[in-house]
Structure formats: C-alpha cells, structure tokens
XYZ file of C-alpha atoms in Angstrom:
500
model
C 10.740 53.287 23.326
C 8.299 55.655 24.984
C 9.548 57.740 27.928
C 7.190 58.008 30.850
C 6.574 61.212 32.809
C 8.550 59.883 35.760
C 11.642 59.673 33.542
C 11.632 55.879 33.134
C 11.340 54.220 29.768
C 8.510 51.770 29.072
C 9.994 48.319 28.386
C 8.480 45.961 25.771
C 6.095 43.360 27.201
C 7.573 39.889 26.637
C 5.058 38.077 28.826
C 3.046 36.817 25.830
C 6.007 35.231 24.026
C 6.085 31.429 23.883
C 8.715 29.009 22.717
C 7.427 27.046 19.761
C 7.991 23.308 20.126
C 10.424 21.859 17.625
C 9.433 18.659 15.895
C 12.476 16.455 15.748
C 11.146 14.266 12.955
C 12.567 15.371 9.570
C 10.129 16.166 6.819
C 10.178 14.954 3.251
C 8.384 15.517 0.012
C 4.655 14.871 0.604
C 1.397 16.062 -0.846
C -2.167 15.474 0.162
C -5.361 14.434 -1.484
C -8.875 15.724 -1.042
C -11.378 12.826 -1.201
C -14.374 13.110 -3.449
C -17.121 10.537 -3.793
C -18.503 10.029 -7.271
C -20.808 7.454 -8.751
C -20.636 5.712 -12.103
C -23.661 4.913 -14.270
C -24.248 1.648 -12.423
C -24.194 3.362 -9.020
C -20.968 1.654 -7.996
C -19.096 3.740 -5.476
C -15.734 5.014 -6.643
C -13.596 7.049 -4.278
C -11.737 9.496 -6.463
C -8.712 11.008 -4.859
C -6.457 13.098 -7.057
C -3.012 13.792 -5.598
C -1.877 17.391 -5.621
C 1.546 18.673 -6.660
C 4.294 17.824 -4.140
C 5.855 20.535 -2.047
C 9.404 20.446 -0.718
C 11.120 22.665 1.794
C 14.070 24.752 0.711
C 17.522 23.395 1.374
C 19.608 24.952 4.106
C 21.293 28.186 3.122
C 25.065 27.966 2.441
C 27.453 29.274 5.084
C 29.148 32.651 4.534
C 32.883 32.076 4.183
C 34.076 35.648 3.689
C 33.226 39.317 3.053
C 34.750 42.180 1.093
C 35.929 45.181 3.063
C 35.222 48.757 1.953
C 38.526 50.152 0.573
C 37.400 53.788 1.023
C 39.036 55.342 4.112
C 36.675 57.032 6.528
C 36.577 60.805 6.767
C 36.320 62.843 9.921
C 32.573 63.478 9.532
C 31.749 59.777 8.958
C 30.829 57.213 11.574
C 33.728 55.194 12.981
C 35.101 52.718 10.378
C 34.379 49.671 12.501
C 30.675 50.517 12.572
C 30.578 50.814 8.756
C 32.348 47.464 8.427
C 29.784 45.815 10.670
C 26.913 47.090 8.493
C 28.637 45.929 5.288
C 29.121 42.441 6.739
C 25.459 42.280 7.787
C 24.251 43.314 4.307
C 26.494 40.750 2.562
C 25.332 37.979 4.890
C 21.649 38.812 4.273
C 22.141 38.825 0.475
C 23.958 35.479 0.534
C 21.252 33.918 2.702
C 18.508 35.056 0.302
C 20.409 33.765 -2.757
C 21.144 30.467 -1.035
C 17.512 29.968 -0.047
C 16.308 30.575 -3.615
C 18.888 28.187 -5.107
C 18.060 25.573 -2.487
C 14.356 25.791 -3.220
C 14.974 25.240 -6.939
C 17.200 22.222 -6.272
C 14.715 20.780 -3.789
C 11.918 20.711 -6.358
C 13.873 18.680 -8.925
C 12.601 15.067 -9.120
C 14.761 12.187 -7.973
C 14.563 9.157 -10.239
C 15.540 6.724 -7.500
C 15.341 8.317 -4.067
C 16.471 6.326 -1.071
C 15.066 7.440 2.228
C 15.188 6.271 5.779
C 11.962 5.592 7.652
C 12.326 8.826 9.590
C 12.394 10.895 6.412
C 9.026 9.459 5.453
C 7.482 10.743 8.654
C 4.722 13.248 7.998
C 4.479 16.003 10.562
C 2.661 18.456 8.312
C -0.940 18.752 9.468
C -2.021 19.579 5.888
C -0.865 16.179 4.623
C -3.839 13.911 4.006
C -3.954 10.282 2.895
C -6.350 9.125 0.198
C -7.640 6.599 2.758
C -8.621 9.197 5.374
C -12.052 8.486 6.927
C -12.578 5.293 4.892
C -11.128 1.768 4.866
C -9.096 1.365 1.680
C -9.097 -2.085 0.054
C -6.022 -3.636 -1.513
C -5.229 -2.025 -4.895
C -1.753 -3.490 -5.490
C -1.226 -7.050 -6.731
C 1.736 -9.365 -7.296
C 2.600 -12.733 -8.821
C 5.792 -14.603 -9.694
C 7.243 -16.629 -12.553
C 9.468 -19.621 -11.790
C 8.026 -19.175 -8.333
C 9.246 -22.492 -6.975
C 12.862 -22.050 -7.999
C 15.691 -20.263 -6.214
C 15.476 -17.295 -8.633
C 11.849 -16.304 -9.263
C 10.845 -13.222 -11.239
C 8.494 -10.967 -9.309
C 5.722 -9.043 -11.066
C 3.976 -6.060 -9.460
C 0.688 -4.712 -10.876
C -1.219 -1.474 -10.228
C -3.737 0.699 -12.092
C -2.424 4.013 -13.399
C -4.149 7.377 -13.548
C -4.863 6.598 -17.229
C -6.937 3.549 -16.103
C -4.480 1.145 -17.721
C -2.911 -1.709 -15.779
C 0.825 -1.115 -15.322
C 3.466 -3.601 -14.243
C 7.140 -3.895 -13.399
C 9.325 -6.927 -12.750
C 12.491 -7.850 -10.905
C 14.573 -10.974 -10.445
C 14.652 -12.131 -6.841
C 17.472 -14.053 -5.205
C 18.946 -14.462 -1.770
C 19.538 -10.713 -1.943
C 16.870 -8.035 -2.217
C 15.426 -7.759 -5.738
C 16.830 -5.072 -7.993
C 13.963 -3.190 -9.606
C 14.963 -1.687 -12.991
C 15.677 2.042 -13.043
C 14.917 2.664 -16.731
C 11.557 1.866 -18.310
C 10.547 0.713 -14.862
C 6.795 0.632 -15.475
C 5.216 -0.829 -18.607
C 1.581 -0.486 -19.621
C -0.767 -3.338 -20.497
C -2.750 -0.805 -22.486
C -4.483 -3.101 -24.983
C -7.360 -3.860 -22.610
C -7.908 -0.320 -21.333
C -9.765 1.340 -19.809
C -10.164 -0.686 -16.619
C -12.711 -0.026 -13.919
C -11.100 -1.976 -11.093
C -7.816 -2.496 -9.352
C -5.943 -5.628 -10.508
C -5.650 -9.021 -8.852
C -2.907 -11.510 -9.739
C -2.048 -15.182 -9.394
C 0.864 -17.596 -9.797
C -0.222 -20.993 -11.191
C 0.820 -23.858 -13.480
C 3.356 -25.089 -10.922
C 4.928 -21.643 -10.836
C 5.373 -21.318 -14.597
C 2.460 -18.932 -15.239
C 1.502 -15.551 -13.801
C -1.839 -13.938 -14.648
C -3.358 -10.543 -13.892
C -7.135 -9.926 -13.799
C -9.240 -6.748 -13.864
C -12.754 -5.541 -14.706
C -13.066 -3.903 -18.101
C -14.962 -0.583 -18.145
C -17.867 0.017 -18.709
C -19.403 -3.471 -18.836
C -17.775 -5.005 -15.731
C -16.357 -7.885 -17.770
C -13.402 -9.886 -16.441
C -10.274 -9.848 -18.576
C -6.924 -11.513 -18.008
C -3.368 -11.265 -19.331
C -1.035 -14.236 -18.883
C 2.747 -13.977 -18.476
C 5.032 -16.839 -19.484
C 8.080 -14.698 -20.250
C 8.380 -11.460 -18.206
C 10.167 -9.736 -21.093
C 7.148 -10.161 -23.390
C 3.993 -8.091 -22.908
C 0.921 -10.343 -23.230
C -2.450 -9.523 -24.762
C -5.680 -9.342 -22.781
C -8.353 -12.014 -23.239
C -11.990 -11.992 -22.173
C -13.163 -14.463 -19.515
C -16.762 -13.372 -18.918
C -19.135 -11.316 -16.849
C -20.560 -8.924 -15.914
C -19.559 -9.342 -12.272
C -20.119 -7.275 -9.138
C -16.791 -7.391 -7.305
C -13.074 -7.442 -7.936
C -11.905 -10.972 -8.748
C -10.248 -12.990 -5.971
C -7.854 -15.751 -6.996
C -6.166 -18.904 -5.764
C -4.382 -21.866 -7.371
C -5.556 -25.399 -6.552
C -2.459 -27.404 -5.591
C -0.455 -24.664 -7.305
C -1.679 -25.703 -10.739
C -5.266 -24.746 -11.654
C -6.259 -21.053 -11.493
C -9.539 -20.487 -9.633
C -11.434 -17.169 -9.778
C -14.109 -15.941 -7.373
C -16.379 -12.903 -7.366
C -19.401 -11.940 -5.264
C -22.836 -11.053 -6.600
C -25.963 -10.633 -4.491
C -26.129 -13.481 -1.969
C -23.752 -15.763 -3.869
C -20.086 -16.145 -4.673
C -19.530 -17.125 -8.312
C -16.674 -19.426 -9.266
C -14.751 -19.987 -12.488
C -11.652 -22.020 -13.180
C -9.206 -22.905 -15.913
C -8.549 -26.415 -17.182
C -7.039 -28.298 -20.080
C -3.528 -29.297 -21.150
C -1.070 -26.811 -19.734
C -3.918 -24.573 -18.520
C -2.934 -22.174 -21.278
C -5.985 -21.223 -23.294
C -8.986 -23.136 -21.960
C -11.417 -21.724 -19.388
C -14.326 -23.609 -17.883
C -17.117 -21.401 -19.247
C -20.446 -23.218 -19.001
C -22.941 -20.362 -18.834
C -23.643 -17.094 -20.597
C -21.983 -15.157 -17.822
C -18.996 -17.477 -17.703
C -19.442 -18.180 -13.985
C -20.929 -21.678 -13.656
C -20.933 -22.253 -9.888
C -22.852 -20.125 -7.366
C -22.402 -20.631 -3.623
C -25.117 -18.984 -1.531
C -24.350 -17.456 1.859
C -28.039 -16.739 2.538
C -27.389 -13.026 3.030
C -26.491 -10.182 0.704
C -22.710 -9.983 0.397
C -21.122 -6.568 0.901
C -17.466 -7.397 0.191
C -15.072 -8.981 -2.221
C -14.544 -12.603 -1.112
C -11.407 -13.625 0.711
C -10.217 -16.918 -0.798
C -7.699 -19.641 0.063
C -6.767 -22.799 -1.810
C -4.852 -24.457 1.002
C -2.042 -26.928 0.503
C -4.179 -29.678 1.978
C -5.628 -31.584 -1.007
C -8.410 -29.559 -2.641
C -9.410 -27.562 0.417
C -11.012 -24.179 -0.310
C -11.964 -21.415 2.134
C -14.296 -18.500 1.350
C -14.703 -15.567 3.749
C -17.117 -12.668 3.105
C -18.862 -9.818 4.926
C -22.660 -9.826 4.890
C -24.795 -6.711 4.623
C -25.048 -6.837 8.440
C -21.247 -6.478 8.610
C -20.690 -9.935 10.132
C -17.871 -12.157 8.841
C -18.941 -15.510 7.383
C -16.820 -18.542 6.498
C -17.563 -21.426 4.114
C -15.228 -24.367 3.456
C -14.851 -27.097 0.846
C -13.154 -30.488 1.023
C -13.209 -33.475 -1.307
C -14.801 -35.655 1.367
C -17.463 -33.287 2.761
C -18.084 -30.901 -0.122
C -19.143 -27.351 0.823
C -20.042 -26.733 4.453
C -22.891 -24.382 5.421
C -21.937 -20.769 6.035
C -20.642 -20.100 9.563
C -21.343 -16.658 11.066
C -18.370 -15.510 13.182
C -19.958 -12.189 14.151
C -18.550 -8.677 14.289
C -19.314 -5.605 12.189
C -16.656 -5.058 9.557
C -15.681 -2.542 6.879
C -13.638 -3.004 3.722
C -12.841 -6.567 2.745
C -11.724 -9.682 4.658
C -8.100 -10.839 4.651
C -7.321 -14.541 5.097
C -3.902 -16.220 5.051
C -2.787 -19.835 5.113
C -0.333 -20.448 7.947
C -0.024 -24.137 7.110
C -2.190 -26.773 5.468
C -4.293 -27.135 8.622
C -4.540 -23.515 9.812
C -5.905 -20.252 8.461
C -6.026 -16.787 10.043
C -8.573 -14.013 9.433
C -7.900 -10.275 9.850
C -10.454 -7.480 9.425
C -11.173 -3.844 10.313
C -14.268 -3.267 12.440
C -16.713 -0.366 12.317
C -14.746 1.127 15.221
C -11.620 1.051 12.946
C -9.893 -1.433 15.269
C -8.410 -4.663 13.931
C -9.903 -8.073 14.753
C -8.551 -11.600 14.275
C -9.486 -15.256 14.586
C -7.748 -18.547 13.808
C -9.213 -21.782 12.454
C -7.371 -25.097 12.779
C -8.339 -28.581 11.669
C -8.192 -29.994 15.196
C -9.247 -26.994 17.284
C -11.805 -25.248 15.102
C -12.312 -21.508 15.620
C -10.782 -19.255 18.242
C -12.823 -16.367 19.577
C -12.848 -13.152 17.568
C -10.152 -11.103 19.318
C -9.658 -7.337 19.377
C -6.092 -6.580 18.280
C -6.495 -2.823 18.817
C -5.089 0.054 16.809
C -6.969 2.541 14.633
C -6.851 1.904 10.892
C -7.975 3.238 7.527
C -6.948 0.346 5.273
C -7.268 -3.402 5.190
C -4.174 -5.207 6.477
C -1.612 -7.227 4.566
C 0.036 -10.242 6.196
C 3.331 -12.061 5.558
C 3.912 -15.585 6.893
C 7.516 -16.600 7.610
C 9.421 -19.098 9.736
C 7.369 -22.039 8.413
C 4.239 -20.502 9.845
C 5.705 -19.517 13.200
C 5.577 -15.754 12.565
C 2.973 -13.449 11.020
C 3.861 -9.822 10.278
C 0.758 -7.627 9.977
C 0.851 -4.201 8.288
C -1.949 -1.661 7.759
C -2.406 2.084 7.304
C -3.121 3.800 10.610
C -5.491 6.670 11.317
C -2.482 9.033 11.376
C -1.695 8.152 7.701
C 1.380 6.130 8.745
C 2.020 2.415 8.267
C 1.506 0.431 11.484
C 3.239 -2.928 12.107
C 2.763 -5.727 14.617
C 4.006 -9.307 14.943
C 2.022 -12.440 15.851
C 4.231 -15.366 16.888
C 2.226 -18.507 17.445
C -0.679 -17.182 19.485
C 1.199 -14.291 21.140
C 1.154 -10.728 19.858
C 3.954 -8.188 20.214
C 3.123 -5.745 22.992
C 1.917 -2.890 20.774
C 1.545 -1.533 17.257
C 4.741 -0.033 15.844
C 4.429 3.243 13.920
C 6.889 3.058 11.007
C 6.535 6.786 10.297
C 5.946 6.028 6.591
C 3.154 7.916 4.823
C 0.692 5.865 2.773
C -1.893 6.690 0.111
C -3.120 3.090 -0.116
C -3.308 -0.180 1.742
C 0.192 -1.705 1.936
C 1.076 -4.966 0.192
C 3.381 -7.637 1.654
C 4.889 -10.213 -0.711
C 6.885 -13.321 0.220
C 9.632 -13.005 -2.392
C 11.799 -16.066 -1.725
C 11.037 -19.621 -0.692
C 14.544 -20.349 0.603
C 16.421 -18.898 3.562
C 17.038 -16.137 4.259
C 13.376 -15.350 3.661
C 12.634 -11.955 2.084
C 9.386 -10.000 2.317
C 8.708 -7.126 -0.071
C 6.712 -4.157 1.246
C 4.899 -1.836 -1.187
C 2.658 1.215 -0.773
C 1.523 4.137 -2.942
C 3.045 7.435 -1.840
C 1.857 11.011 -1.669
C 2.330 11.846 -5.371
C 1.038 8.543 -6.784
C 4.459 6.896 -6.867
C 5.084 3.390 -5.523
C 7.466 3.119 -2.571
C 9.189 -0.134 -1.636
C 11.371 -1.745 1.001
C 12.511 -5.283 1.832
C 12.560 -7.075 5.181
C 14.848 -10.035 5.800
C 13.237 -12.496 8.192
C 14.803 -12.421 11.648
C 13.868 -12.517 15.321
C 13.719 -8.711 15.457
C 10.164 -7.519 16.094
C 10.823 -4.014 14.729
C 10.670 -2.780 11.136
C 11.654 0.820 11.909
C 15.154 0.545 10.440
C 14.051 -0.531 6.977
C 15.325 1.602 4.080
C 12.657 2.754 1.614
C 13.138 3.404 -2.107
C 10.933 5.137 -4.645
C 9.867 3.153 -7.730
C 8.204 6.032 -9.584
C 4.904 5.774 -11.403
C 1.694 7.799 -11.584
C -0.834 5.474 -9.994
C -4.455 6.084 -9.134
C -5.762 5.722 -5.604
C -9.307 5.113 -6.861
C -10.771 1.695 -6.212
C -13.761 -0.445 -7.131
C -15.938 -2.105 -4.509
C -19.286 -3.895 -4.229
C-alpha cells in the first residue's frame, strides 16, 4: 500500500465491487447451432443448422482430507515453524484442487449412453446456447406410428432423419408402464432409399396391423414409403410417385385405408391405398401418381394439416394461404367437399389440427407475432372465434388428447429455447404457459402411447448435440409437467427441414 505524506496509508477502493448474481438453475451439457440459410437447385428453402461440439463444466474438485508435515526441524534463523506449516498446507491444497479440476473435466466430457436427467438439469442458463429454431418457426421433423396399435401392448416406432440424410428409426413395446427403449443398437437406418430431402411422416393403418413411413427422395422430390409389419424386420422402400411440393401429410380412413396429402400451387393433391389387405396396391391414376386435386383458390404456403375423423368418412384439410390466413375444407359422404372457409389470421410454419372426438376438431397455429392461436369446430356449433392463447414461440405445437377428449396438453418450443406447456380442459385454459426448462433443437412431438388406462403420452425432442431426448407423462389431474424425468436416446439427427 502507498503511504501518504500525512503518515496514513491509502486504502484500496472497494466502491466499484459488485456481487455477481448466482443462477440457481443447474447447467448441463448443451451446445448451440448457428443457423445458415441455403437453397437447393429447385430454390426450396432448407434451414441448415449444424450442431457444434458439446461443452461440459468440470466436476467439483475433491475435498482435501490430509497433508504431510515437514519433518525437518526449524533452525534459529528460519521463520517460526507454524508459519512454514501454514504455507505447506496452502501449497498442497492448491495442487490437489488443480489436479481434481483436471480429472473432473476429463470425466465430465465422457459420453453417457443413457443419461437420466431431471427437468432442472436441462435448463439452459448459458447465453451462448442457441436453438436451431431461433428466429424461425420450426415445423415438425419427428414422426411416429404403432403396430398392433389397438391392442393392450402396441409396438411404438419413432422416425427421424439423420445427418447422413437417411431415415432412422427405433422401436419399443408399450404397456401400462412407460415403454422401455432399447439401449443397444437403439437406432437403425432405413438406408436403402437414401438420400432423403425431407423429414419423415408416418401412419398407422390396416386396423393397427401396418405402420408406414413416408419421405421425399432427393433430388427429384418423389414420394417413397417403407411399410412395417414386423418391427424386427427392416422393410425396403417403394416408390409411390411425384414430384411433389410439400412433405406428405397422412391419415387413415376408419383406421384402415392410408390416405396421403401434399400441397402444390393452389391445390392439395390426394393419393390413397386400396386392395386386399392394403399391402401392395396404390391408387395411381396419373403420371404423377396424385389423381385428386382440391383447389383452395389461393396459393398454398404450407404443408396441409389433415384429419380422417372417426365419424364415417369425414376428412378435414387445413392450410395456410400465401396471405398467411388459415383455410379449412371438409368432406363428408353426404355433402362431398365443402368450399374453402377463410378463418383469418397471419400464420407461420404449418397448421396443426387434432381430433378431440368424432364431432370436434381443434386448430393450433403460430402467428406472425410468434403468439399461439386456436379455434374449435364442432358439428353442432360450427367455428369458435380465433383466440389468442399468448406465449412467444419458435416451433409449431404438438397436442395430446386424453381423458376421452376432456383434456388437451399443448407443447411448443418457446422463444427462450425451452419447451413451454399449457393445458386446455374443455374450453378453459390453464392460467399461464409453464416453462419446463428443457432445451429444444426442434419442435416437440407428443404421442399417445396407450389406449387403455392409465393413459401414457410420450414426449420427444431433439437436443443440443442432435440426440433425441424423451420423457413420459401419465395422464392425471395435475396441470404441471415440471417433474417429468427426461432420458437421452442417443442419435445424430439433423435439424434441417423441408418446406414449401
């Protein structure tokens, strides 16, 4: 310290020191992606987002449990022995801390084949973390279907496109308990049809005995499908037709016939399977393989949202026009196709429609202001007004219907890169959006896994390093999902997607 002329010593100035706030949320392994926009030869927009290498904090240093004293006795001209002992202890402690930190860092970077984490440990508090969906509205890029779907023990199939542009899948047997996803050879590649340009879509049909996956084959935008009858056998891809302009949307008429829909220009094109067993025959009546065109009278800017409701042969098509407005068209055996109905709004991404029961459907979409909007249609009451559900989102939602249509759980990726959850019971919403604190690199996917009580809903999302993360919710009266336990399923999945 500097001595002043008046004999006093200048004291250090501590007035500028501040106490740094401590974030109580634990951190976990996360990385971030830098979005890049590239165009293919056909000027279709592809958002390429390559995940970076994950970074993990070092483990806590081990505690010092002892020191070694200096056996050399002090001499008269040395400092007092107790001062030397204090310095020795300090040096030993510092060395042990450094060694412990290095060892901890090495251990922390070793991969975990099957990590189990609580919701809090998925919370991202690192400002450098960045979701692949930042500043855009990500469409759905995960898909699922089931075999033996109408039995008490269905087999669930999950599909996603890998960084090698192959379609990958995994399967698990569901029961009254949560499904057990295999830990070895978890993901298998359907490589014979590669490379694929689009994310997959999937469908259960044939009274629950068939499960098919669909994707656009690069570079000609042709639709191909692979059909599962036995989940232990990898099927071959077959060509349906094309070229088409959007990812295929699917539904099964009365649970039996597979129907496919894709948008092109002002029309939605329709194809369907038929024949004994619906195994190998497709209704291909034109050179493109898409015999029916339904015009909306405006250029379509989205993949169609499709329902084949349980009411006999009732279809619903929902699309976004180039003006951003949501439009609805409906088919019944008695009235045929109705004219397109404009429900207004200005939307981004793609529409999401769910069947609550045979006489009700619900629409969910993300507006230009990134808020979520919703309307209901019922057979007796028609349309409700388009309502603002709030929030701020960067993915399309996914919706699970439980309690025989009495409860809808809505999940989407929020503007803070965390999954946001809210419940709609009847016509009443929970008071606010619930931040689950779980980082997402994609739109989440909700899957109704069991048809018997207790109902189980699977929740899936792509994580920071391209892995798939999963949890299961058991239907209850609890409005919160914050206590769900998340597990990693591995994989190296792309966050790129195809859109109109």
